[in-house]
mmCIF file of C-alpha atoms and ligand atoms in Angstrom:
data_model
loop_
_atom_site.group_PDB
_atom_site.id
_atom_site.type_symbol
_atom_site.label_atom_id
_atom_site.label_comp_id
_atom_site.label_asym_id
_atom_site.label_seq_id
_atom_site.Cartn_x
_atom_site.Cartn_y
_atom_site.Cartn_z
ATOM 1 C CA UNK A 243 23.082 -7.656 17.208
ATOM 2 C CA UNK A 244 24.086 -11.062 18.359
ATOM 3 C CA UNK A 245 20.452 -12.776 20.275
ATOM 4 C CA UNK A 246 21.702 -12.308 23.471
ATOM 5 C CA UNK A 247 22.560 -8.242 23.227
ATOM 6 C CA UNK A 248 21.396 -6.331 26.134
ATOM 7 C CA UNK A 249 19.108 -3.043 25.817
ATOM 8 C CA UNK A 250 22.637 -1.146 26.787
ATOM 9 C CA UNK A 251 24.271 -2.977 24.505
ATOM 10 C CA UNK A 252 22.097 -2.132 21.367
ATOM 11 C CA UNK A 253 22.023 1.882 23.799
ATOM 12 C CA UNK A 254 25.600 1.785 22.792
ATOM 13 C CA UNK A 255 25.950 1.026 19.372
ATOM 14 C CA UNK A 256 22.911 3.704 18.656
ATOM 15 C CA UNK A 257 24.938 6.294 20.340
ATOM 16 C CA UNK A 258 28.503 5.123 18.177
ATOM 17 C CA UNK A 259 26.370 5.355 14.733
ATOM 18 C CA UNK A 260 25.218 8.873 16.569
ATOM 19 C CA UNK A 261 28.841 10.009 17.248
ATOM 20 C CA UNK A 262 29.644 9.772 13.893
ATOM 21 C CA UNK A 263 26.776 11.884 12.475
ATOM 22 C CA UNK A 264 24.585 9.141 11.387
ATOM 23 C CA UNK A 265 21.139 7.973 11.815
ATOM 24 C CA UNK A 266 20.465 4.481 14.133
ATOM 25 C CA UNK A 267 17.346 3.118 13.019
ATOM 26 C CA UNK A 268 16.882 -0.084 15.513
ATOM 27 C CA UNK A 269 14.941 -2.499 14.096
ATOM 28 C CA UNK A 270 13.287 -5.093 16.577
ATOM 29 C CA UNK A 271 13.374 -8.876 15.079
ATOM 30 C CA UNK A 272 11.859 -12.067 16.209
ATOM 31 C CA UNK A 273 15.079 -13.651 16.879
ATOM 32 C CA UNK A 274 16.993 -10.744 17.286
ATOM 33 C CA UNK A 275 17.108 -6.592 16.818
ATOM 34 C CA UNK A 276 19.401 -5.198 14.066
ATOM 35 C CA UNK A 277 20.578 -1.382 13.749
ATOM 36 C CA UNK A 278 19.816 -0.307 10.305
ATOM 37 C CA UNK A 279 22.518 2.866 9.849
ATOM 38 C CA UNK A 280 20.926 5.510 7.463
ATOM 39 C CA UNK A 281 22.028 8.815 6.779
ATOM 40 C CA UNK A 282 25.979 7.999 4.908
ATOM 41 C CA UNK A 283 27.387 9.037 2.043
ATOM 42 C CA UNK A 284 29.506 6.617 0.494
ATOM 43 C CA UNK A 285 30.662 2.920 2.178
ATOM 44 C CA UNK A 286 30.938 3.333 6.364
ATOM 45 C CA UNK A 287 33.878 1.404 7.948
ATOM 46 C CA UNK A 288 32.534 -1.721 9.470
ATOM 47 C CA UNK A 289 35.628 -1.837 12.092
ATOM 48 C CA UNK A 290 33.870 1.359 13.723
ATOM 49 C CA UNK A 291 30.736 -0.544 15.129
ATOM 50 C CA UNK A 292 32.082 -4.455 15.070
ATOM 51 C CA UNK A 293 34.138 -5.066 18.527
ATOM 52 C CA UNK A 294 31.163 -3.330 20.348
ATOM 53 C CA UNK A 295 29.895 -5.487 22.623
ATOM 54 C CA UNK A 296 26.604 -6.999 21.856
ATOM 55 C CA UNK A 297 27.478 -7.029 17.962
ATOM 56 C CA UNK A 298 27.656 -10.353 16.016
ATOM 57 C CA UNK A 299 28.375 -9.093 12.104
ATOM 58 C CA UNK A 300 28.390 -5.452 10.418
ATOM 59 C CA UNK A 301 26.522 -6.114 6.883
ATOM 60 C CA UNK A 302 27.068 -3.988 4.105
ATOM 61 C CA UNK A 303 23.423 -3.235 2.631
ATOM 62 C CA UNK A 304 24.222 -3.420 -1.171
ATOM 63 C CA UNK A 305 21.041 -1.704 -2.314
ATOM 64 C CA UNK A 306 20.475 2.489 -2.591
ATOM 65 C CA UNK A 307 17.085 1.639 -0.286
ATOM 66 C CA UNK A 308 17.976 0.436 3.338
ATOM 67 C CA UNK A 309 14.769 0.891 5.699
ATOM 68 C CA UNK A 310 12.713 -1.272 3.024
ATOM 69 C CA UNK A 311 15.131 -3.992 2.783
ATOM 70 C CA UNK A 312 14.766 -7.450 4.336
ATOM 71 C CA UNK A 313 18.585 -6.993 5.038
ATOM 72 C CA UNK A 314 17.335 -4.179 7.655
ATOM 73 C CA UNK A 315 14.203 -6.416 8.815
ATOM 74 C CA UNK A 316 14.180 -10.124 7.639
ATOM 75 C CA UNK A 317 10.244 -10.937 8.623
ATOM 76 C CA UNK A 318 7.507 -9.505 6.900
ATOM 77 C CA UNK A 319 6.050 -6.565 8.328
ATOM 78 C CA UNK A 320 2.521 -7.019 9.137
ATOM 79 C CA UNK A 321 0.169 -4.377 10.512
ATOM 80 C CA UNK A 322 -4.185 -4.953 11.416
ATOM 81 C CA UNK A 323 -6.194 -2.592 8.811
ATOM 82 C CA UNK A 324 -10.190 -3.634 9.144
ATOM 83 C CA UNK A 325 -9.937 -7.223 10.782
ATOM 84 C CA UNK A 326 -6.761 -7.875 8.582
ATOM 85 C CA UNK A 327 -3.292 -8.990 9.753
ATOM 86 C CA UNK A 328 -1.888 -7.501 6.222
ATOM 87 C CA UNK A 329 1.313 -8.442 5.569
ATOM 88 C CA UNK A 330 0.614 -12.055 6.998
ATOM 89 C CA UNK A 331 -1.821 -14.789 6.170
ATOM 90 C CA UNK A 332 -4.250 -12.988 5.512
ATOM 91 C CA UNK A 333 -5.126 -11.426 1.853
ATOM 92 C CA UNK A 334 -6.976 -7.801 2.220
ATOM 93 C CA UNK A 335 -9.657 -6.545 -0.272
ATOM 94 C CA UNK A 336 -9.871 -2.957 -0.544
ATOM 95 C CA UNK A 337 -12.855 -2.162 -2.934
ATOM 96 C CA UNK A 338 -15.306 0.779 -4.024
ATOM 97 C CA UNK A 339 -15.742 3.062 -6.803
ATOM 98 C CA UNK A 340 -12.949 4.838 -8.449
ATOM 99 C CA UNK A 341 -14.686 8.544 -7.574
ATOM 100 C CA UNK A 342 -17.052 9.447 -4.791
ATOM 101 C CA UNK A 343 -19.949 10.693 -6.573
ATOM 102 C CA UNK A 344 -22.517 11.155 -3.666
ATOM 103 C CA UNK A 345 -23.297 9.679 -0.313
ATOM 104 C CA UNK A 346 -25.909 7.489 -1.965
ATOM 105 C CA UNK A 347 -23.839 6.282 -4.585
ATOM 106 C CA UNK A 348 -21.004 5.410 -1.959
ATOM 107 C CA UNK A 349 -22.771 4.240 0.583
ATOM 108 C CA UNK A 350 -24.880 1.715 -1.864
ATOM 109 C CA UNK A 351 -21.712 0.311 -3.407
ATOM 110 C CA UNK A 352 -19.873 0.175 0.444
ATOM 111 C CA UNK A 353 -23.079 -1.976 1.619
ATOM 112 C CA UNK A 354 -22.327 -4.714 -1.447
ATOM 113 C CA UNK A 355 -18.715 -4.434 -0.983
ATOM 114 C CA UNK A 356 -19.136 -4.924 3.074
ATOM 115 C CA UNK A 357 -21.797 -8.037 2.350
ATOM 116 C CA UNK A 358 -19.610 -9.429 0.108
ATOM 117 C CA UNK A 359 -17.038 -9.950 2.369
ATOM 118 C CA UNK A 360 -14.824 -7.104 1.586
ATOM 119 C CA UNK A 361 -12.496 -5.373 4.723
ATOM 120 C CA UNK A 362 -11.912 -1.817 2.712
ATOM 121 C CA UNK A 363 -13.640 0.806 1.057
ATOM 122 C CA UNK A 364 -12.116 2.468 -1.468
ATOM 123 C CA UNK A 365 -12.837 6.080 -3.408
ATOM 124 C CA UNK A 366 -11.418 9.267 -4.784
ATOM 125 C CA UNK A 367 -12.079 12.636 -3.494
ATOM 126 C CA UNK A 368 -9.254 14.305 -5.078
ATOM 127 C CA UNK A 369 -9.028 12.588 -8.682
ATOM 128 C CA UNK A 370 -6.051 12.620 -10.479
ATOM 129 C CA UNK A 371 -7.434 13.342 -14.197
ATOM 130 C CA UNK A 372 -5.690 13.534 -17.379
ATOM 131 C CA UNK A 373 -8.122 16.189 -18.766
ATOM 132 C CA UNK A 374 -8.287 19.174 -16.674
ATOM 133 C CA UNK A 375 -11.722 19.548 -17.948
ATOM 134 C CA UNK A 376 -12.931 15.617 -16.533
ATOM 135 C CA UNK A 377 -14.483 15.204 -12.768
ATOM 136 C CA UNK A 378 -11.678 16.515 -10.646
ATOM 137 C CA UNK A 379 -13.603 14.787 -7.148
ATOM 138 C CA UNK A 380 -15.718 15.732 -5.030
ATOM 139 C CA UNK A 381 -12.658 17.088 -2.734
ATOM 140 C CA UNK A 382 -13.186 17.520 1.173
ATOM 141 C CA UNK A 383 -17.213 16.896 0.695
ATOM 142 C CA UNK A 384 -15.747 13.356 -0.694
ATOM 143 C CA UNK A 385 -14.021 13.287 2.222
ATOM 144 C CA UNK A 386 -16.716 13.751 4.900
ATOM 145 C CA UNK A 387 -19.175 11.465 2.846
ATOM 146 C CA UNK A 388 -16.480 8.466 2.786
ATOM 147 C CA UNK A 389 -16.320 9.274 7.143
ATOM 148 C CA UNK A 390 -20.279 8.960 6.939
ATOM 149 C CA UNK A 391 -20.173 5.953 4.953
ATOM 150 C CA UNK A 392 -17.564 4.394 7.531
ATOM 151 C CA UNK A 393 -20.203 5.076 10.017
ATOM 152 C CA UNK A 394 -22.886 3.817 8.761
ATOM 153 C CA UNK A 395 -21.086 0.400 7.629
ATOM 154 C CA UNK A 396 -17.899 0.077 10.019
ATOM 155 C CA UNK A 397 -15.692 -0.364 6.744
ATOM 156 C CA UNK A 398 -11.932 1.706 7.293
ATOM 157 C CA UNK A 399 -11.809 4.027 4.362
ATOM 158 C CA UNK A 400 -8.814 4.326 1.510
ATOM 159 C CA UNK A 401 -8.688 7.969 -0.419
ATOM 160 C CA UNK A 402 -5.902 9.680 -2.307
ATOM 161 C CA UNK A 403 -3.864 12.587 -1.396
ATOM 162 C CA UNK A 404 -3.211 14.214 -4.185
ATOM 163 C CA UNK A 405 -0.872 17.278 -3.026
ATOM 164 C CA UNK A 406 0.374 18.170 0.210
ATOM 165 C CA UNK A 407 -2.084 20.851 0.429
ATOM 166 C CA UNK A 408 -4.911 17.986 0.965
ATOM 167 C CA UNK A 409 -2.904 15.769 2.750
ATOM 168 C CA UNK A 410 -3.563 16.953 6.229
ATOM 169 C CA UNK A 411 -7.583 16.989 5.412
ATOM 170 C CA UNK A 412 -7.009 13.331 3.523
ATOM 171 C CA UNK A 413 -5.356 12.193 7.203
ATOM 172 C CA UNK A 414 -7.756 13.279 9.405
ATOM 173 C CA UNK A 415 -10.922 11.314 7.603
ATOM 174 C CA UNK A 416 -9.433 8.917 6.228
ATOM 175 C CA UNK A 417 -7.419 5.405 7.548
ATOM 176 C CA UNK A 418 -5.141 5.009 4.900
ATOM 177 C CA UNK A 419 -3.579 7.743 2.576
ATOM 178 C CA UNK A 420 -3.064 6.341 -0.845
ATOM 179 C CA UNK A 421 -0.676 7.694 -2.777
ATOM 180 C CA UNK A 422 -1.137 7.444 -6.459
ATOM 181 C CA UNK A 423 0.891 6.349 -8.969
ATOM 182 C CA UNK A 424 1.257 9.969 -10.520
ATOM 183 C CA UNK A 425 2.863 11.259 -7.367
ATOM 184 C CA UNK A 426 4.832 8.080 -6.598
ATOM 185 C CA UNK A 427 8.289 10.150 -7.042
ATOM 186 C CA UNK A 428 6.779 12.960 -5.582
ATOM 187 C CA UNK A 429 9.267 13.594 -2.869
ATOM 188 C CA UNK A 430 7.761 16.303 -0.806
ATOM 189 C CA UNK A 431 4.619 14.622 -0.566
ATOM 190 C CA UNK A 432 6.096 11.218 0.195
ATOM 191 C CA UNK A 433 8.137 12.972 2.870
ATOM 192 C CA UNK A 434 4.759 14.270 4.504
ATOM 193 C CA UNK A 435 2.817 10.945 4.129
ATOM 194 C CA UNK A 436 5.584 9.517 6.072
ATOM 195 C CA UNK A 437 4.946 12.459 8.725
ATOM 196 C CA UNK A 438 0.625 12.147 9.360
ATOM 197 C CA UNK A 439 0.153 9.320 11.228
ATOM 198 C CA UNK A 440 -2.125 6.985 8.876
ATOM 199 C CA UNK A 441 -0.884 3.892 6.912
ATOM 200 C CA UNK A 442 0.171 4.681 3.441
ATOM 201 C CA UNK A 443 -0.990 2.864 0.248
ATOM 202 C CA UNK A 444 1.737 3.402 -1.960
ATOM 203 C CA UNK A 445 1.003 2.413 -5.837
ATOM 204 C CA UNK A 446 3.801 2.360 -8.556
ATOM 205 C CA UNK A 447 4.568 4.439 -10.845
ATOM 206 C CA UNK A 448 3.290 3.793 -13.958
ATOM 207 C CA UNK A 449 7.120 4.239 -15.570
ATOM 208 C CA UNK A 450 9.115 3.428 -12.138
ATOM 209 C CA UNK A 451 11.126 0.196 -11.629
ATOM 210 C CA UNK A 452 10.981 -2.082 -8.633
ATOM 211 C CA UNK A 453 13.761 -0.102 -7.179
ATOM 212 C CA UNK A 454 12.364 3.173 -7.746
ATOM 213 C CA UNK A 455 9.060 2.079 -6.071
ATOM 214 C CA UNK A 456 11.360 0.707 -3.015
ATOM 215 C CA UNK A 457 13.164 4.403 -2.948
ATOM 216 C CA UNK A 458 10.101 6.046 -2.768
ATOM 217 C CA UNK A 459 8.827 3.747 0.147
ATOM 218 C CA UNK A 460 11.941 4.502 1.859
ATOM 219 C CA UNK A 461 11.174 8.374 2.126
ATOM 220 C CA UNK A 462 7.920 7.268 3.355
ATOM 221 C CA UNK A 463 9.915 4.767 6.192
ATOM 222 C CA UNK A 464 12.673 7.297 6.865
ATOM 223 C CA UNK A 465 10.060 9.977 8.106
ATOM 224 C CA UNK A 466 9.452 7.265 11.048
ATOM 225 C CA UNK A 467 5.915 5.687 9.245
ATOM 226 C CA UNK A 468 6.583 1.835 8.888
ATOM 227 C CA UNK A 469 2.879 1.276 8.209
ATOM 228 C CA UNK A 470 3.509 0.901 4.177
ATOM 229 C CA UNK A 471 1.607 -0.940 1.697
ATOM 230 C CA UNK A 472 3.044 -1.534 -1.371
ATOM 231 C CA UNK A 473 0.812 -1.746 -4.747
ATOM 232 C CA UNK A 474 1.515 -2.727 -8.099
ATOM 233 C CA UNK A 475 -1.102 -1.233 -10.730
ATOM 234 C CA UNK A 476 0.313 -1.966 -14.219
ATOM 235 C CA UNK A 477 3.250 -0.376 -16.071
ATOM 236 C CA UNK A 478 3.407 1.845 -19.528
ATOM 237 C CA UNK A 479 4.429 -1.111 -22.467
ATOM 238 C CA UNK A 480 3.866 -0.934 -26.202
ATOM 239 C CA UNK A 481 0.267 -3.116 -25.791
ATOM 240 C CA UNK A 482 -2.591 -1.625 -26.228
ATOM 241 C CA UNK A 483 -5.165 -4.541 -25.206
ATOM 242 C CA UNK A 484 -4.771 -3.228 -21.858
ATOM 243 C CA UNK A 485 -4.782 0.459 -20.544
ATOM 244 C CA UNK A 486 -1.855 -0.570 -18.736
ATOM 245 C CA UNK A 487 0.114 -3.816 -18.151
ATOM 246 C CA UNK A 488 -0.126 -5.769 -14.839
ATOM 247 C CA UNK A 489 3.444 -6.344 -13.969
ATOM 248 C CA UNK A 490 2.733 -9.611 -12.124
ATOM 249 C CA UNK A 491 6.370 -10.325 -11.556
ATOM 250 C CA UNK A 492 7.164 -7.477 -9.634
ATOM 251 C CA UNK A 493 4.892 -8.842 -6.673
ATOM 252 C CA UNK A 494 7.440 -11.742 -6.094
ATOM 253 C CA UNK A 495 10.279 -9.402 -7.146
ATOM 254 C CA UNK A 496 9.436 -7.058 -4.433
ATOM 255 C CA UNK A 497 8.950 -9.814 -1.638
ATOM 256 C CA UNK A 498 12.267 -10.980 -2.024
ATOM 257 C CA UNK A 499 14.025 -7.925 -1.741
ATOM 258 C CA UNK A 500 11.335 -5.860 0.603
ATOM 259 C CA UNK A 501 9.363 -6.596 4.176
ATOM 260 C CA UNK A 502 6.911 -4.607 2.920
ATOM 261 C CA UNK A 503 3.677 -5.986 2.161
ATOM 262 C CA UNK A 504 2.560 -5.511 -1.724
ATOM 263 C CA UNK A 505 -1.547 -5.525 -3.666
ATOM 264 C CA UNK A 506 -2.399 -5.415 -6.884
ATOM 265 C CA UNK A 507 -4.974 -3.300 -8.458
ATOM 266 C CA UNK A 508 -5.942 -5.008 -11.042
ATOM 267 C CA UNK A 509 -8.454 -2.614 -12.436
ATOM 268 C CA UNK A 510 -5.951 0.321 -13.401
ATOM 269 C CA UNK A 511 -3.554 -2.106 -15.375
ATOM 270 C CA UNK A 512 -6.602 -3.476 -17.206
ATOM 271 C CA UNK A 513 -8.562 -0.971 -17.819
ATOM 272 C CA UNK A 514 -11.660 -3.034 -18.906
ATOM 273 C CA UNK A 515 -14.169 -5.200 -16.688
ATOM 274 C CA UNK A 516 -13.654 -8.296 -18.295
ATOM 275 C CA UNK A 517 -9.815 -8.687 -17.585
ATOM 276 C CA UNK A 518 -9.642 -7.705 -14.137
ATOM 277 C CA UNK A 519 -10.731 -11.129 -12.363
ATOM 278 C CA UNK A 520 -8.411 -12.571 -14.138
ATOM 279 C CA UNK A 521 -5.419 -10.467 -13.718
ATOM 280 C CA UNK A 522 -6.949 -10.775 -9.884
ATOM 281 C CA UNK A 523 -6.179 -14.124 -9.725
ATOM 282 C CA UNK A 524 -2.891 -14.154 -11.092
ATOM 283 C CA UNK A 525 -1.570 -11.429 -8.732
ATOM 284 C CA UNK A 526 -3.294 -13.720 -5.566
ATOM 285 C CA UNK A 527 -1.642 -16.199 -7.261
ATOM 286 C CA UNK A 528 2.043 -15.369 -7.213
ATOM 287 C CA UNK A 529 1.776 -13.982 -3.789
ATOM 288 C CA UNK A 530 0.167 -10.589 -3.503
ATOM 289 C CA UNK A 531 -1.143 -9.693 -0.141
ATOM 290 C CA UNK A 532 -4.445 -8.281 -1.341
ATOM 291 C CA UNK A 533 -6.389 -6.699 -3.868
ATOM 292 C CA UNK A 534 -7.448 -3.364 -4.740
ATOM 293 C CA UNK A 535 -10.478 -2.971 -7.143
ATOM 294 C CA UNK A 536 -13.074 -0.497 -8.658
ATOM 295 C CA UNK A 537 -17.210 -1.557 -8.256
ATOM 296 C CA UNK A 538 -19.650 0.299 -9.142
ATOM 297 C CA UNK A 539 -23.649 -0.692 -9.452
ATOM 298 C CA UNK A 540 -24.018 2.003 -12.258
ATOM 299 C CA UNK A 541 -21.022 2.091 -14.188
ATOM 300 C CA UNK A 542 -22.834 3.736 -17.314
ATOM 301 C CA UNK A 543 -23.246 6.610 -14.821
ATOM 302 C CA UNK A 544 -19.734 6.640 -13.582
ATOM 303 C CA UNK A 545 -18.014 10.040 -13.123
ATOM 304 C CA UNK A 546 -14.454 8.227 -13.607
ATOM 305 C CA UNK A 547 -13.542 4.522 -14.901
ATOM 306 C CA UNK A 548 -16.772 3.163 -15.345
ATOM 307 C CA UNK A 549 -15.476 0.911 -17.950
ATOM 308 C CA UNK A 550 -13.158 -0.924 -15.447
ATOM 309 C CA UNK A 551 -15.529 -0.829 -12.606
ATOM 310 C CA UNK A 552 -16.543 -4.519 -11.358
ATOM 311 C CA UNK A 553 -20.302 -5.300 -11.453
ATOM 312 C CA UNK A 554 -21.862 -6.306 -8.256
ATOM 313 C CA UNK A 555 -22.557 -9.851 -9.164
ATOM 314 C CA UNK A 556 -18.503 -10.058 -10.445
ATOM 315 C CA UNK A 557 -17.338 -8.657 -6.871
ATOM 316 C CA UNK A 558 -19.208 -11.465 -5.141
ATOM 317 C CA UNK A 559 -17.763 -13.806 -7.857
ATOM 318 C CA UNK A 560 -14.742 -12.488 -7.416
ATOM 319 C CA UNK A 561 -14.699 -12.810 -3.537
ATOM 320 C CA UNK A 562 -15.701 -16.401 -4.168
ATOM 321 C CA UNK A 563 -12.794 -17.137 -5.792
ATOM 322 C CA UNK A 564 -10.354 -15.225 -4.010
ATOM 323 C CA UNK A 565 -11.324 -17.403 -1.134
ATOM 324 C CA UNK A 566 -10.645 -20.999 -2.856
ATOM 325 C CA UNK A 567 -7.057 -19.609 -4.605
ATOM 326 C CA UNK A 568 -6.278 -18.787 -0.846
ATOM 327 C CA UNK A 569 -7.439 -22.067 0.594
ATOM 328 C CA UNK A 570 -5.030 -23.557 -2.051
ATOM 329 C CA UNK A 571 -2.058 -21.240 -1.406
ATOM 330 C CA UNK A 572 -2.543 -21.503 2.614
ATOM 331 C CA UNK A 573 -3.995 -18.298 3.107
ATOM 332 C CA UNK A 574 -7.110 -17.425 4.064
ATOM 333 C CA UNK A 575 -9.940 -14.089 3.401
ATOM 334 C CA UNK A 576 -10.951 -12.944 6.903
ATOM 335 C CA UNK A 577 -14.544 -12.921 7.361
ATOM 336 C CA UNK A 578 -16.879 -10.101 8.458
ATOM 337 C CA UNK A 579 -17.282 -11.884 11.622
ATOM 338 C CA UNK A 580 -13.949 -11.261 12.748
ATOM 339 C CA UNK A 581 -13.652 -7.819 11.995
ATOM 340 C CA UNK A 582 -13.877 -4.793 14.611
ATOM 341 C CA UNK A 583 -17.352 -3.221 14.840
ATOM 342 C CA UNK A 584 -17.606 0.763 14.265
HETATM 343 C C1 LIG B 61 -6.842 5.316 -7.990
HETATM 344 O O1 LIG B 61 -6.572 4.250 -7.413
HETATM 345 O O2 LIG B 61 -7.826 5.987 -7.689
HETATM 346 C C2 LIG B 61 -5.938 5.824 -9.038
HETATM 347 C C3 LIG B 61 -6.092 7.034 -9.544
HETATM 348 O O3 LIG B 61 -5.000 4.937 -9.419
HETATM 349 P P1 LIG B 61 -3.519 5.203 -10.005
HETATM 350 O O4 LIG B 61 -2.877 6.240 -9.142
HETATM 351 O O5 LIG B 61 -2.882 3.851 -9.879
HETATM 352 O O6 LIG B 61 -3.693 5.619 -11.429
HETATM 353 MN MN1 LIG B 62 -9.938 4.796 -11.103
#
């Protein structure tokens, strides 16, 4: 819409796309609102929307995802999660174990994590295992100890639903509903996490392109949920010095084409302690908009991934340094003291 378009104006080029059987999805700028059109089957004819009044140029959207595009919204979308502007200057650090073991274990690891300066907890209630016959989670009691643990430390909580059956129970304790990377192109369950309410951490596929992970973000968008966050967690390659392989180019790949802000988890594509500071630093590096990564203060003990989990002392380290590489790339960590108090 040209900057200038009235609210009746952009009233009556929502009710054209309508006429025609189409979704309007209006889309509120900074300089100006655009009308993303969703819901067409093949090319629609520009001439039927452009000598509305209020329009300034119908733009064909050349890409199979629309609602995730930065031809549908040009700035970055940027949402507060736990002090954090994500999606703007500000670089998020979601951290915590990769299972919820007990309230003691969480809550001891949430304390370093929260002292340490990180804005997130992190931990698995329903675990997506490859054995059937590993830790499975602790399921809803995972749940209501990561609430407790929020409590008692005012950090928002991160937890996977892993079906749709757990979904609703994964919504109502936690703040964010990640999705994992097994269930990335899991439709139905995309469709829902676009439906309950709560931000969605949405990690690739460990075999999906870039424009698979945008398609499945727009099912998420389409359900009327714009609070996405994108994460990149290593791809399947031929190496086998890593458990997977941190696709570091997809982060700038994915801000060009998407609003959408994108972390890396650096501790699934390693798989190993020792690379995942590193591959930290690369993905802060080339522009990712936070980190997601595994601690735990007993690894040997670990019910899941205790080989990747980050030692206390390498989480502060690693805090440290996140903090001069955004100083350097004019961003900045937000500190505890201007985060919300439970
Ligand atoms: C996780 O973050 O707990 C997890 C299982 O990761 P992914 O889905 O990326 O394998
Ligand atoms: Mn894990």
């Amino acid at each position: 819409m040209r900057m200038d378009a009235s609210p009746d104006e952009i009233d009556g080029v929502v009710s054209r796309v309508e006429s025609h059987g189409l979704k309007a999805n209006p889309i509120a700028g900074a300089q100006r609102t655009a009308v993303g059109i969703t819901g067409n089957i093949g090319v629609v004819e520009p001439g039927l929307f452009e000598s509305l009044p209020g329009v300034l140029e119908v733009i064909q959207v050349s890409h199979p995802y629309k609602l995730v595009s930065r031809e549908f919204r040009a700035e970055n979308t940027t949402f507060e999660i736990g002090g954090v502007e994500i999606g703007g200057r500000d670089l998020l650090v979601v951290a915590g174990p990769c299972s919820v073991e007990s309230f003691e274990q969480t809550l001891r690891i949430a304390e370093l994590i929260k002292s340490s300066g990180g804005h997130l907890l992190r931990g698995g209630a329903f675990k997506p295992r490859t054995s059937p016959y590993s830790f499975q989670g602790l399921g809803v009691e995972g749940l209501k100890i990561l609430a407790r643990v929020r409590e008692a430390t005012g950090l928002p909580v991160v937890t996977e639903a892993l079906d749709i059956d757990v979904l609703d129970d994964v919504a109502e304790y936690a703040d964010i509903v990640q999705i994992g990377a097994r269930n990335m192109q899991n439709y139905t369950l995309l469709r829902r996490a676009g439906q309950c309410g709560r931000p969605v951490l949405l990690k690739r596929g460990m075999n999906a392109t870039v424009t698979e992970l945008m398609l499945a973000a727009e099912y998420i968008l389409d359900q009327g949920n714009e609070h996405v966050i994108l994460c990149e967690r290593g791809i399947r390659t031929f190496t086998d010095h890593t458990r997977n392989t941190l696709d570091v180019a997809a982060i700038p790949a994915v801000k060009r084409i998407s609003h959408l802000p994108i972390i890396a988890d650096p501790s699934h594509a390693a798989g190993q302690r020792d690379k995942v500071i590193p591959l930290a630093r690369a993905s802060v590096a080339v522009g990712a908009d936070g980190l997601m990564v595994e601690v735990h203060d007993k690894p040997d003990e670990a019910l899941s991934d205790g080989n990747q989990a980050l030692l206390p002392d390498q989480f502060i380290e690693l805090m440290e340094e996140i903090r001069l590489l955004a100083s350097v790339l004019n961003r900045q960590v937000p500190s505890q003291a201007s985060r919300q108090q439970p």
